Coordinates of N, CA and C in Angstrom, one line a residue:
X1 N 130.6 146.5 119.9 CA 131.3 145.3 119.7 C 132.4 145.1 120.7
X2 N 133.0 143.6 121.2 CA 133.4 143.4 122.1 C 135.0 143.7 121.5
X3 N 135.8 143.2 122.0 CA 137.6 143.3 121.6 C 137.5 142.0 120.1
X4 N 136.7 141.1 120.8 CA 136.7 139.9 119.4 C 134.9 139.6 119.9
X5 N 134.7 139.6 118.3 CA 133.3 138.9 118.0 C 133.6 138.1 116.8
X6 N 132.4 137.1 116.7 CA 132.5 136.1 115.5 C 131.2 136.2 115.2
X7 N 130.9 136.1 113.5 CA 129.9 136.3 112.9 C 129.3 135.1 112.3
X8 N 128.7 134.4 112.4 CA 128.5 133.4 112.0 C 126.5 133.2 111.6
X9 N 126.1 133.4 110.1 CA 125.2 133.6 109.8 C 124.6 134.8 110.0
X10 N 125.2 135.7 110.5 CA 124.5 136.8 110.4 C 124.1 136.8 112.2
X11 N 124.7 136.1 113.0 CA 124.4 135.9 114.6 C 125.5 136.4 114.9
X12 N 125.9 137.3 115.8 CA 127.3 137.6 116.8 C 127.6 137.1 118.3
X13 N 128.8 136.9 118.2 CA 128.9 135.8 119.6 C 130.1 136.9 120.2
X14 N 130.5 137.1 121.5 CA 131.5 137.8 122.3 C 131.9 137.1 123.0
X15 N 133.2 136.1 123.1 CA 133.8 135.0 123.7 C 134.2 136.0 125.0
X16 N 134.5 135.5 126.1 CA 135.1 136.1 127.4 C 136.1 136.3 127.6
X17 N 136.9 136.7 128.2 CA 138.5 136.9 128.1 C 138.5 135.5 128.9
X18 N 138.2 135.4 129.9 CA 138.4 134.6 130.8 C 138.1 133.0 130.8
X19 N 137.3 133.1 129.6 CA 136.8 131.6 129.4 C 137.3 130.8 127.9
X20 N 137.1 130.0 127.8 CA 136.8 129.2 126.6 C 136.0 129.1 125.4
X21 N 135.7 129.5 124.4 CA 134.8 129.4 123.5 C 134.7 128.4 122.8
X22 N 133.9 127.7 122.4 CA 133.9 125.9 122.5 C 132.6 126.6 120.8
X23 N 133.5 125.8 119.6 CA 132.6 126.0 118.3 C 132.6 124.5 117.2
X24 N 131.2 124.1 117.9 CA 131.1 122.4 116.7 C 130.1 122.0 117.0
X25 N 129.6 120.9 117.0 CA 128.1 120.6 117.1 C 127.3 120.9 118.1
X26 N 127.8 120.7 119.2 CA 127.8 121.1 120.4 C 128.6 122.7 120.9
X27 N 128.6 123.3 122.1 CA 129.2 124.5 122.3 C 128.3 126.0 123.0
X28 N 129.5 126.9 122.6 CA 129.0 127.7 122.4 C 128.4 128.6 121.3
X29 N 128.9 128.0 120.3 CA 128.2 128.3 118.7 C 127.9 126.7 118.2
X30 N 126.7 126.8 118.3 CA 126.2 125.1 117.5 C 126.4 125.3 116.2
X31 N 127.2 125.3 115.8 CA 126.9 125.5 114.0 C 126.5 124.7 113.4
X32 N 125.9 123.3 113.7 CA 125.0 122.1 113.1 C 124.9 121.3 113.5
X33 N 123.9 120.5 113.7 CA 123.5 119.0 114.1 C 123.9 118.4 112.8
X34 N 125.2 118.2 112.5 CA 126.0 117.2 111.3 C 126.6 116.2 111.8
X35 N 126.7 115.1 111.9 CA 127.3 113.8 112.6 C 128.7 113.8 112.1
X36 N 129.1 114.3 111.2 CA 130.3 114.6 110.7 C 131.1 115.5 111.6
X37 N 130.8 116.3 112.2 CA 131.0 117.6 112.8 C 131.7 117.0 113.9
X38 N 132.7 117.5 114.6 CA 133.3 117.2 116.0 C 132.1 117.9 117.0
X39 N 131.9 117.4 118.5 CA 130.8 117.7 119.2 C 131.6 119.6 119.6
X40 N 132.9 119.0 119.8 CA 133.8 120.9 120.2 C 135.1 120.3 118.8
X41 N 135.3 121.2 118.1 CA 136.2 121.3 117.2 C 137.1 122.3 117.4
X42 N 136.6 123.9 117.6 CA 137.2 124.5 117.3 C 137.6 125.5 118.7
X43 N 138.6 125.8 118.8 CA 138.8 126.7 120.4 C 139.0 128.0 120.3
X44 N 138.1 129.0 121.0 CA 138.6 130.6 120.7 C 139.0 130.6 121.9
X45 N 140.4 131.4 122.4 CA 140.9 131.9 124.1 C 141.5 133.0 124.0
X46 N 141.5 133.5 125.2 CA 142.9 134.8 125.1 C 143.7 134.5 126.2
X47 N 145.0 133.9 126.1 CA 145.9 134.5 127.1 C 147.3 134.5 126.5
X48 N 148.5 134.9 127.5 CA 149.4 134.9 126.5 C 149.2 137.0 126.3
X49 N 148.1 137.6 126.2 CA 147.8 138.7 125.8 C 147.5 138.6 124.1
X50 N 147.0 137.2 124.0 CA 146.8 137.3 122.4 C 145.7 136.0 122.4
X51 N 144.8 136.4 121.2 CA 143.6 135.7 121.0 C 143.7 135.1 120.1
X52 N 143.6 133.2 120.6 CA 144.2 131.8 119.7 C 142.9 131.3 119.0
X53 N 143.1 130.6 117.6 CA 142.3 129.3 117.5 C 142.9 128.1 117.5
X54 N 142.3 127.1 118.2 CA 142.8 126.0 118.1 C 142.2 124.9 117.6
X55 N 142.6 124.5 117.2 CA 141.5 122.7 116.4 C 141.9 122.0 117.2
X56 N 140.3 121.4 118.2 CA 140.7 120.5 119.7 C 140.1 119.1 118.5
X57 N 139.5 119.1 117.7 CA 139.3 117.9 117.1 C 140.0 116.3 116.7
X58 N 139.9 115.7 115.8 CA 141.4 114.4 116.0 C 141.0 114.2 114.4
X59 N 140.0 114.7 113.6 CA 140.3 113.9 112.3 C 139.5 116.0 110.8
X60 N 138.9 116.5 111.8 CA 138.8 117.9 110.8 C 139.9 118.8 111.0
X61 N 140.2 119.6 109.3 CA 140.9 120.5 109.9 C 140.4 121.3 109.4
X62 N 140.6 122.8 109.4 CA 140.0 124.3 109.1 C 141.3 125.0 107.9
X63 N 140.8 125.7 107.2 CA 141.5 127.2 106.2 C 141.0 127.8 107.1
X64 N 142.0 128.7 108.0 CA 142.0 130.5 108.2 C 143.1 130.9 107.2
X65 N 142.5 132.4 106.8 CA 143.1 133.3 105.9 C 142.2 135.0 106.4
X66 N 142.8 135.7 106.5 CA 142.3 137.0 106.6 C 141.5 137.7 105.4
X67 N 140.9 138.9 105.9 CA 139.9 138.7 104.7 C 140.1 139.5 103.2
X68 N 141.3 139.6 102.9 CA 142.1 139.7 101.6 C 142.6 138.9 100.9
X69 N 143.0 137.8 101.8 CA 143.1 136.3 101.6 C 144.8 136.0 100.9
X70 N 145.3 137.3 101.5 CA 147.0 137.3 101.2 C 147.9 136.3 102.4
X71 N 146.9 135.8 103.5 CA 147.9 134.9 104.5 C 146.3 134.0 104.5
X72 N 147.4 132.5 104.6 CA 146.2 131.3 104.1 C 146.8 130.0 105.4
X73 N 146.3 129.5 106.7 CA 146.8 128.5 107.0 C 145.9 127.3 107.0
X74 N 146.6 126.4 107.0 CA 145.6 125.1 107.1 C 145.7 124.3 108.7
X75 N 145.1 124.3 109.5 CA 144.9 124.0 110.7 C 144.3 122.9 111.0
X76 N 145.5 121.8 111.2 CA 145.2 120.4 111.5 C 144.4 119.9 112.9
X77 N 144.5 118.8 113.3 CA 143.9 118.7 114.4 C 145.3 118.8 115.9
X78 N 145.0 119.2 116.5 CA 146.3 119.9 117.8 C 146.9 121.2 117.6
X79 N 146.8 122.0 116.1 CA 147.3 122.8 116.3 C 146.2 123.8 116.7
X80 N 147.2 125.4 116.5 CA 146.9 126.2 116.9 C 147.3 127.6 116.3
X81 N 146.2 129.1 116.2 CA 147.0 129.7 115.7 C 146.7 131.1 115.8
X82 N 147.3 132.4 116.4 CA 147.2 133.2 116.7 C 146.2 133.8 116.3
X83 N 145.0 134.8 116.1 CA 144.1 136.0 115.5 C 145.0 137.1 115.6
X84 N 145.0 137.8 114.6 CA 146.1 138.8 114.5 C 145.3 139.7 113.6
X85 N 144.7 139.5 113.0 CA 143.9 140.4 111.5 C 142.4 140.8 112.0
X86 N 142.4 142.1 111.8 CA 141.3 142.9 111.8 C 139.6 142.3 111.7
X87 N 140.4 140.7 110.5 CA 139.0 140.0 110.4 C 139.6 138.5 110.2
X88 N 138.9 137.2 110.4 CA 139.8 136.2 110.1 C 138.8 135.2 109.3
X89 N 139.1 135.0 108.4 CA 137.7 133.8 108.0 C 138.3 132.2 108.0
X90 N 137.2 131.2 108.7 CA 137.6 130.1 108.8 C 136.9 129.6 108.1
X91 N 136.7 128.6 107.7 CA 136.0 127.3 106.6 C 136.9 126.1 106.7
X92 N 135.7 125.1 107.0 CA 136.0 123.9 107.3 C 134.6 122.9 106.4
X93 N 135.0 122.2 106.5 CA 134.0 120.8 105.6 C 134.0 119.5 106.6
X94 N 132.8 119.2 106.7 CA 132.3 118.3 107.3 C 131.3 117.6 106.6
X95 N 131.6 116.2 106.1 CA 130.8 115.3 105.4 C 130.7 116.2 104.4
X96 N 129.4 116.6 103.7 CA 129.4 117.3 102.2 C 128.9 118.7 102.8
X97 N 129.1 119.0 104.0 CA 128.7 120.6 103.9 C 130.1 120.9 104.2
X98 N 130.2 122.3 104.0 CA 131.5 123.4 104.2 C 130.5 125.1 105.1
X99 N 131.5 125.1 105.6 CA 131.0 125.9 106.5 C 132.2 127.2 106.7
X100 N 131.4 128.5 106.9 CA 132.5 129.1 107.2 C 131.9 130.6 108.0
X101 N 133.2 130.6 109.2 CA 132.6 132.0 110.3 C 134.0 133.1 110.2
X102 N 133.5 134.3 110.3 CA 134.2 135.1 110.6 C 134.7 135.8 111.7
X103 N 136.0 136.2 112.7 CA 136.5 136.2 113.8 C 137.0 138.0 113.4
X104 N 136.5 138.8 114.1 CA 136.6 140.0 114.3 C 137.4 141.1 115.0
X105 N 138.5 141.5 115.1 CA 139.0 141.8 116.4 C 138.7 143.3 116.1
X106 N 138.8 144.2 117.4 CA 138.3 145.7 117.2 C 139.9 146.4 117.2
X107 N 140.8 145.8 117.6 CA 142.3 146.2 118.0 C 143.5 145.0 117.5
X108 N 143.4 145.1 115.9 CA 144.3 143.8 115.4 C 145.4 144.1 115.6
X109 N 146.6 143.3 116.3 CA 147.9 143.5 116.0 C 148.8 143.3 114.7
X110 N 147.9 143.2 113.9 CA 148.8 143.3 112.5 C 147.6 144.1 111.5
X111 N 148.2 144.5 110.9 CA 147.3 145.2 109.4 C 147.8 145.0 108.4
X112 N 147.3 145.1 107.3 CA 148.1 145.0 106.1 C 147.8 146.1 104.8
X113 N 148.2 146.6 104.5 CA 148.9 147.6 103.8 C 148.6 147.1 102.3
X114 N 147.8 147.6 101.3 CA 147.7 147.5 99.9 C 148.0 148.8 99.3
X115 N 148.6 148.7 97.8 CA 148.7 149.8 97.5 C 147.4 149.7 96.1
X116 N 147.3 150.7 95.5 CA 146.0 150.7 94.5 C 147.0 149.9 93.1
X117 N 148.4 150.2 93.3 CA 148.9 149.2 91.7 C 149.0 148.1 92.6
X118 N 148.3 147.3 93.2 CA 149.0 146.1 93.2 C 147.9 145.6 92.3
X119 N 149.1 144.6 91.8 CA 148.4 143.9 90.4 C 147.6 142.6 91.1
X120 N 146.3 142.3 89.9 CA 145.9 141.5 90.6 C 145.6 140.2 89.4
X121 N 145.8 138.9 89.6 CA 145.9 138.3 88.6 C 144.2 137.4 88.3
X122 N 143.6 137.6 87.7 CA 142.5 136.4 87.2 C 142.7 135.1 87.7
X123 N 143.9 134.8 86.8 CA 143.9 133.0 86.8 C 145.5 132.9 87.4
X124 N 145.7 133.6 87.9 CA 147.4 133.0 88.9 C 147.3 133.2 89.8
X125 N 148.3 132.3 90.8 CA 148.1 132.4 92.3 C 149.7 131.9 92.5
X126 N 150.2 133.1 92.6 CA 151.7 132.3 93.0 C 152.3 132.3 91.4
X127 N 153.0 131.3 91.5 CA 153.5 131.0 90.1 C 152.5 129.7 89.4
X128 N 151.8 129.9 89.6 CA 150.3 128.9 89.0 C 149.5 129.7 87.9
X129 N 149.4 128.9 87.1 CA 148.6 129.6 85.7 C 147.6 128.7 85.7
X130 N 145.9 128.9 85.4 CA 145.4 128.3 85.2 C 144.7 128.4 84.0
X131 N 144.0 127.3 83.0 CA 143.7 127.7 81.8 C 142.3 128.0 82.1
X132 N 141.6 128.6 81.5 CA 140.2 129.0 81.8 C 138.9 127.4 82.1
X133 N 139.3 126.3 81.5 CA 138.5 125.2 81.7 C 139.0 124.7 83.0
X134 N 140.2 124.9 83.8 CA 140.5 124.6 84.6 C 140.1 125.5 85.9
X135 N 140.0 126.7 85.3 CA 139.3 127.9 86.4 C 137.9 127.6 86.5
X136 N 137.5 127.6 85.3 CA 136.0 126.7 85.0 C 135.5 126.0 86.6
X137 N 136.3 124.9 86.7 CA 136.2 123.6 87.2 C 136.2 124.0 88.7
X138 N 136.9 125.1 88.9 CA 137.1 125.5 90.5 C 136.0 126.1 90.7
X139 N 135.6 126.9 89.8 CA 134.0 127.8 90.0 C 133.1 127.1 90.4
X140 N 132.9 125.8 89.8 CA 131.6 124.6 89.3 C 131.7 124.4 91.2
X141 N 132.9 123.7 90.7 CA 132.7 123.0 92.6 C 132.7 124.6 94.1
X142 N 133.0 125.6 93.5 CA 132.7 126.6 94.8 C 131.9 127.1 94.4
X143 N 130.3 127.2 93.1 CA 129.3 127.8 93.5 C 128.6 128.2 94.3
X144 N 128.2 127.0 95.5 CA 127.1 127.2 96.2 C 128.1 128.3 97.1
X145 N 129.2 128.5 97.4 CA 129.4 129.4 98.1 C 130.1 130.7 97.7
X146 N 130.1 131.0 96.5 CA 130.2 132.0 95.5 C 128.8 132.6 95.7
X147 N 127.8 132.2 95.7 CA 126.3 132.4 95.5 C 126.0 133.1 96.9
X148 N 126.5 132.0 98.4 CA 126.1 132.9 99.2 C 126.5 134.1 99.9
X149 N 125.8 134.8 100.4 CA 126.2 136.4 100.9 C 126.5 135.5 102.2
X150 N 127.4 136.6 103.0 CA 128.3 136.5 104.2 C 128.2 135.1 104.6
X151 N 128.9 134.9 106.1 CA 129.1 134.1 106.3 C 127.7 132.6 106.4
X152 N 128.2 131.2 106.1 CA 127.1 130.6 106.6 C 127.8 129.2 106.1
X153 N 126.9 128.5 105.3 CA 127.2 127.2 105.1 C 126.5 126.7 103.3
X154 N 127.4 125.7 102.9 CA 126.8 125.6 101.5 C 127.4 124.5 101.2
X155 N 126.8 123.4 100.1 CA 126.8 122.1 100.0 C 127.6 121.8 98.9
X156 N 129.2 120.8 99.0 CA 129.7 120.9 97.8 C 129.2 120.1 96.7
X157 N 129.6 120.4 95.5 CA 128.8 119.5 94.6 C 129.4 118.5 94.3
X158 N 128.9 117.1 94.0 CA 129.9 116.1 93.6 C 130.8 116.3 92.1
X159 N 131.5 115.1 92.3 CA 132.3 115.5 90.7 C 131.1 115.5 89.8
X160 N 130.1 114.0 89.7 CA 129.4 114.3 88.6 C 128.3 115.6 88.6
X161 N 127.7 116.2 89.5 CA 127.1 117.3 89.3 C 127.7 118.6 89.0
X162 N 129.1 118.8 89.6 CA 130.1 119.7 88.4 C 130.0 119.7 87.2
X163 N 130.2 118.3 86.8 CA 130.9 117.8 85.7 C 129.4 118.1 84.6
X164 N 128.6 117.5 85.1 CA 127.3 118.5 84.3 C 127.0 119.4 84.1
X165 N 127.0 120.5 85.4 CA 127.5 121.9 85.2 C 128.2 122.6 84.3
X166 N 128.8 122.2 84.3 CA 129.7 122.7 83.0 C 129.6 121.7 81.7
X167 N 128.8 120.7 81.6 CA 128.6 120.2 80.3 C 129.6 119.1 79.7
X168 N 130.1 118.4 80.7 CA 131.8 117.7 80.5 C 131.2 116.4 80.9
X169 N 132.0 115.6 80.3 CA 131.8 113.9 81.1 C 132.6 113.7 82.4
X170 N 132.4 113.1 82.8 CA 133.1 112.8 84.4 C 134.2 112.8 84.1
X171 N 134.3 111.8 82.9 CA 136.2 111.6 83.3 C 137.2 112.6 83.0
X172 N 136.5 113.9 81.9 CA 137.0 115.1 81.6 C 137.5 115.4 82.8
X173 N 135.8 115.3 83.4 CA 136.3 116.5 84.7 C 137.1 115.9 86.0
X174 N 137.2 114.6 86.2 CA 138.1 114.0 87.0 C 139.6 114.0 86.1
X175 N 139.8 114.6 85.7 CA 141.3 114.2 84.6 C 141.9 116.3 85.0
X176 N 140.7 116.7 84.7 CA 140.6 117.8 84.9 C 141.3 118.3 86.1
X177 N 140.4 118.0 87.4 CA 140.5 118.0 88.9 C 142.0 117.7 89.1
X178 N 141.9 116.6 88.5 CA 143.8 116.2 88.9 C 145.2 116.8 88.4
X179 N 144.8 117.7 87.2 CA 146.1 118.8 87.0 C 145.9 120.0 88.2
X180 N 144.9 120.5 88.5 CA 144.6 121.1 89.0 C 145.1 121.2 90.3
X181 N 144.8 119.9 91.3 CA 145.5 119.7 92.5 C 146.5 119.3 92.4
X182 N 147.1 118.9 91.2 CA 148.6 118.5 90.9 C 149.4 120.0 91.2
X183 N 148.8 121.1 90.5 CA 149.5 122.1 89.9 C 149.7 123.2 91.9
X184 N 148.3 122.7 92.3 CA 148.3 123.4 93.5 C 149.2 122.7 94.9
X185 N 149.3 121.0 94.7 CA 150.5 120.8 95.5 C 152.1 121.2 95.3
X186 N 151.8 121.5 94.1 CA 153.4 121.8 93.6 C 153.9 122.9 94.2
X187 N 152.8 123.6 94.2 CA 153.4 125.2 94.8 C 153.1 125.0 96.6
X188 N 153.1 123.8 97.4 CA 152.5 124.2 98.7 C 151.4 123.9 99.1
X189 N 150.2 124.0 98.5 CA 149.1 123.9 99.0 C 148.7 122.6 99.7
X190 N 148.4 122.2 101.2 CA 148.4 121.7 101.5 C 147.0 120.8 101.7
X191 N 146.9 119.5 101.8 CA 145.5 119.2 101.7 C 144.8 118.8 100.9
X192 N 145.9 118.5 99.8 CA 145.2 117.8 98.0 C 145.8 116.8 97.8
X193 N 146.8 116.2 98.8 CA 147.1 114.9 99.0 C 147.3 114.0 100.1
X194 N 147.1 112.6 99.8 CA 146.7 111.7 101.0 C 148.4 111.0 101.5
X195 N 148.1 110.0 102.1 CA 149.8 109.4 102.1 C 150.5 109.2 100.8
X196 N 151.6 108.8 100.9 CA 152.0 108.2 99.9 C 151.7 108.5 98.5
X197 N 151.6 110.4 98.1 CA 151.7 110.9 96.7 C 150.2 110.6 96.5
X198 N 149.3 109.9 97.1 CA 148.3 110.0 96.4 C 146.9 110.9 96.4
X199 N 146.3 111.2 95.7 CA 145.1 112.0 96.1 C 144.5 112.3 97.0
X200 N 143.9 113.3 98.1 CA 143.5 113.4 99.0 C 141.7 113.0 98.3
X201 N 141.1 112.0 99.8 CA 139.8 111.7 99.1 C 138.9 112.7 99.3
X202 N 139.1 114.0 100.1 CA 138.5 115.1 100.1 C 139.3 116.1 99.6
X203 N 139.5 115.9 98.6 CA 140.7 116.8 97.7 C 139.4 118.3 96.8
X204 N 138.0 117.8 96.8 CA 137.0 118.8 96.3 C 136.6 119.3 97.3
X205 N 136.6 119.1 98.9 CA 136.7 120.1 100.0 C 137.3 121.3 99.9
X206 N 138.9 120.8 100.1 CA 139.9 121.8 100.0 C 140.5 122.4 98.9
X207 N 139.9 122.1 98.1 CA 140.0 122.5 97.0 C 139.4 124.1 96.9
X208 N 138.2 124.0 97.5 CA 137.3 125.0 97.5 C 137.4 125.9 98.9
X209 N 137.7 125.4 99.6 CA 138.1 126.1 101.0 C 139.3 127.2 100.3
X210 N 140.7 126.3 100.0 CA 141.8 127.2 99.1 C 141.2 128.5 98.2
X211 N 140.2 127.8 97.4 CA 140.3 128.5 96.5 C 139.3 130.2 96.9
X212 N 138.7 129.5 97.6 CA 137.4 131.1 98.7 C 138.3 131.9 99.2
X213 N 139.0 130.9 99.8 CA 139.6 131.8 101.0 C 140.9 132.7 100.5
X214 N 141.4 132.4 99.4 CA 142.8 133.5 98.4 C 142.4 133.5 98.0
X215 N 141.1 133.6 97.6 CA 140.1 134.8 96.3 C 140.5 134.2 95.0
X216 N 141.1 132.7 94.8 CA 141.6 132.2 93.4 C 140.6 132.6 92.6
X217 N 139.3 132.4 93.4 CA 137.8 132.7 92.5 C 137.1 133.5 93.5
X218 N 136.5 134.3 92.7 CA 135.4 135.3 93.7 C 133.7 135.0 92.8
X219 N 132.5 135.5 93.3 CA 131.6 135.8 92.2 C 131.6 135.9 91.0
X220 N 132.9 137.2 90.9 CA 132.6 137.6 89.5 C 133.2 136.7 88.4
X221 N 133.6 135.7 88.8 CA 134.1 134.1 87.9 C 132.8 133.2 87.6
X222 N 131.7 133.6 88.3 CA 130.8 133.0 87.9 C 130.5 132.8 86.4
X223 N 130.1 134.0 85.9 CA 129.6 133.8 84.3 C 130.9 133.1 83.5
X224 N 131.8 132.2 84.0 CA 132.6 131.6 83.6 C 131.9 129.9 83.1
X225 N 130.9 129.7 84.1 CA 130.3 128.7 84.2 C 129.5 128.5 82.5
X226 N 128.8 129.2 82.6 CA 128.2 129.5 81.2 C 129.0 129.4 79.9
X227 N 129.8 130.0 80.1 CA 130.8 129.9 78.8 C 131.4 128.8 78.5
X228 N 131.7 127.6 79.3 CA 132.1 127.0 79.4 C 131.7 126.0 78.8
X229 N 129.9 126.2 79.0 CA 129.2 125.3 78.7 C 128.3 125.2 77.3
X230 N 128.4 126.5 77.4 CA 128.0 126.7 75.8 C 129.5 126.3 74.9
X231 N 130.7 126.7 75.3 CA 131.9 126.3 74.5 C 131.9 124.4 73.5
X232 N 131.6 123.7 75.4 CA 131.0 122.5 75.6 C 129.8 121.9 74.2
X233 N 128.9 122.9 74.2 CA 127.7 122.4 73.1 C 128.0 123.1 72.0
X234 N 128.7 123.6 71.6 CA 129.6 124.2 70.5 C 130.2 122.9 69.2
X235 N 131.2 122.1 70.6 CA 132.0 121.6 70.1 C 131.3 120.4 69.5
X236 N 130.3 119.9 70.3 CA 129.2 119.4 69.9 C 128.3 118.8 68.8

């Protein structure tokens, strides 16, 4: 393995010191013939003595977070932002797919240190408490990529096929959605609102980008789906 590789489907790529690594429809990593997709979106380089990503795009942006998912940024279009972690996972959404590659360094300049008591919370994130129908709801919309193994790509679900998922009427689950990104701009999270206070219209993108990428939900929140829904035909 080179100083940095990127994993992307289970393919490995070794960018040059010297050159550019160009990642979008077009490139050096084609990650899809999606019209949504910028033709080069994403920039790998090294100089400086440190290895950047940048978002050359003008309207997508990307979640990097390392792969503990304790440092989380949201990377608009112009910016830019160091690789520093041992592993870096990016996920981005384009039209209805979400996509996401891993950036590998063999000599990271930062590490990070866990201890075995660090506590770890189910349903909080910060000072965020979620109720289980509301953790529910995050699961529903990040299955397909709860489901898949390593890196790759997976299709988000609309509200109403959530909202069946779990056995709820739309407007539940849209009423739902909205405490939810309420509760997650409050604390910071950027990306669940549009101008002016109001809803981001890809607010179920990043919703699920956030939530993969800080582990809010992992797999084992799956069988949460089920319960949910039998609760649902319960009440019934």
């Amino acid at each position: 393995m080179s100083e940095l590789s990127i994993d992307f489907c289970g393919e490995w790529y070794e960018p040059a010191l010297s050159e550019v690594f160009n990642i979008g429809r077009e490139g050096d990593l084609e990650v899809d013939d999606n019209p949504y997709l910028h033709r080069k979106f994403l920039q790998i380089a090294h100089y400086d003595g440190i290895w950047w990503l940048t978002n050359a795009g003008s309207i997508l942006s990307a979640t990097v977070a390392d792969a503990g998912g304790g440092m989380q940024a949201w990377l608009a279009p112009g910016a830019r932002i160091p690789l520093v972690f041992g592993q870096t996972n990016v996920v981005f959404t384009a039209g209805p797919t979400t996509y996401e590659f891993s950036v590998h360094l063999k000599t990271p300049s930062f590490k990070q240190q866990s201890s075995d008591s660090d506590a770890v919370g189910d349903t909080t994130i910060g000072p965020v408490i979620f109720t289980d129908s509301q953790k529910a709801l995050i699961v529903a919309l990040a299955e397909p990529m709860l489901r898949r193994e390593g890196t790759g790509f997976a299709a988000i679900p609309s509200s109403a096929e959530a909202a069946a998922r779990l056995g709820w009427a739309l407007t539940r689950f849209n009423r739902k959605l909205d405490n939810v990104c309420d509760k997650l701009d409050r604390v910071g999270v950027v990306g669940l609102r549009g101008g002016g206070g109001k809803l981001a219209t890809n607010r179920r993108a990043r919703l699920v980008e956030h939530a993969v990428t800080s582990h809010l939900v992992t797999a084992a929140d799956l069988p949460l789906l089920e319960k949910m829904k039998m609760l649902q035909e319960d009440e019934e």
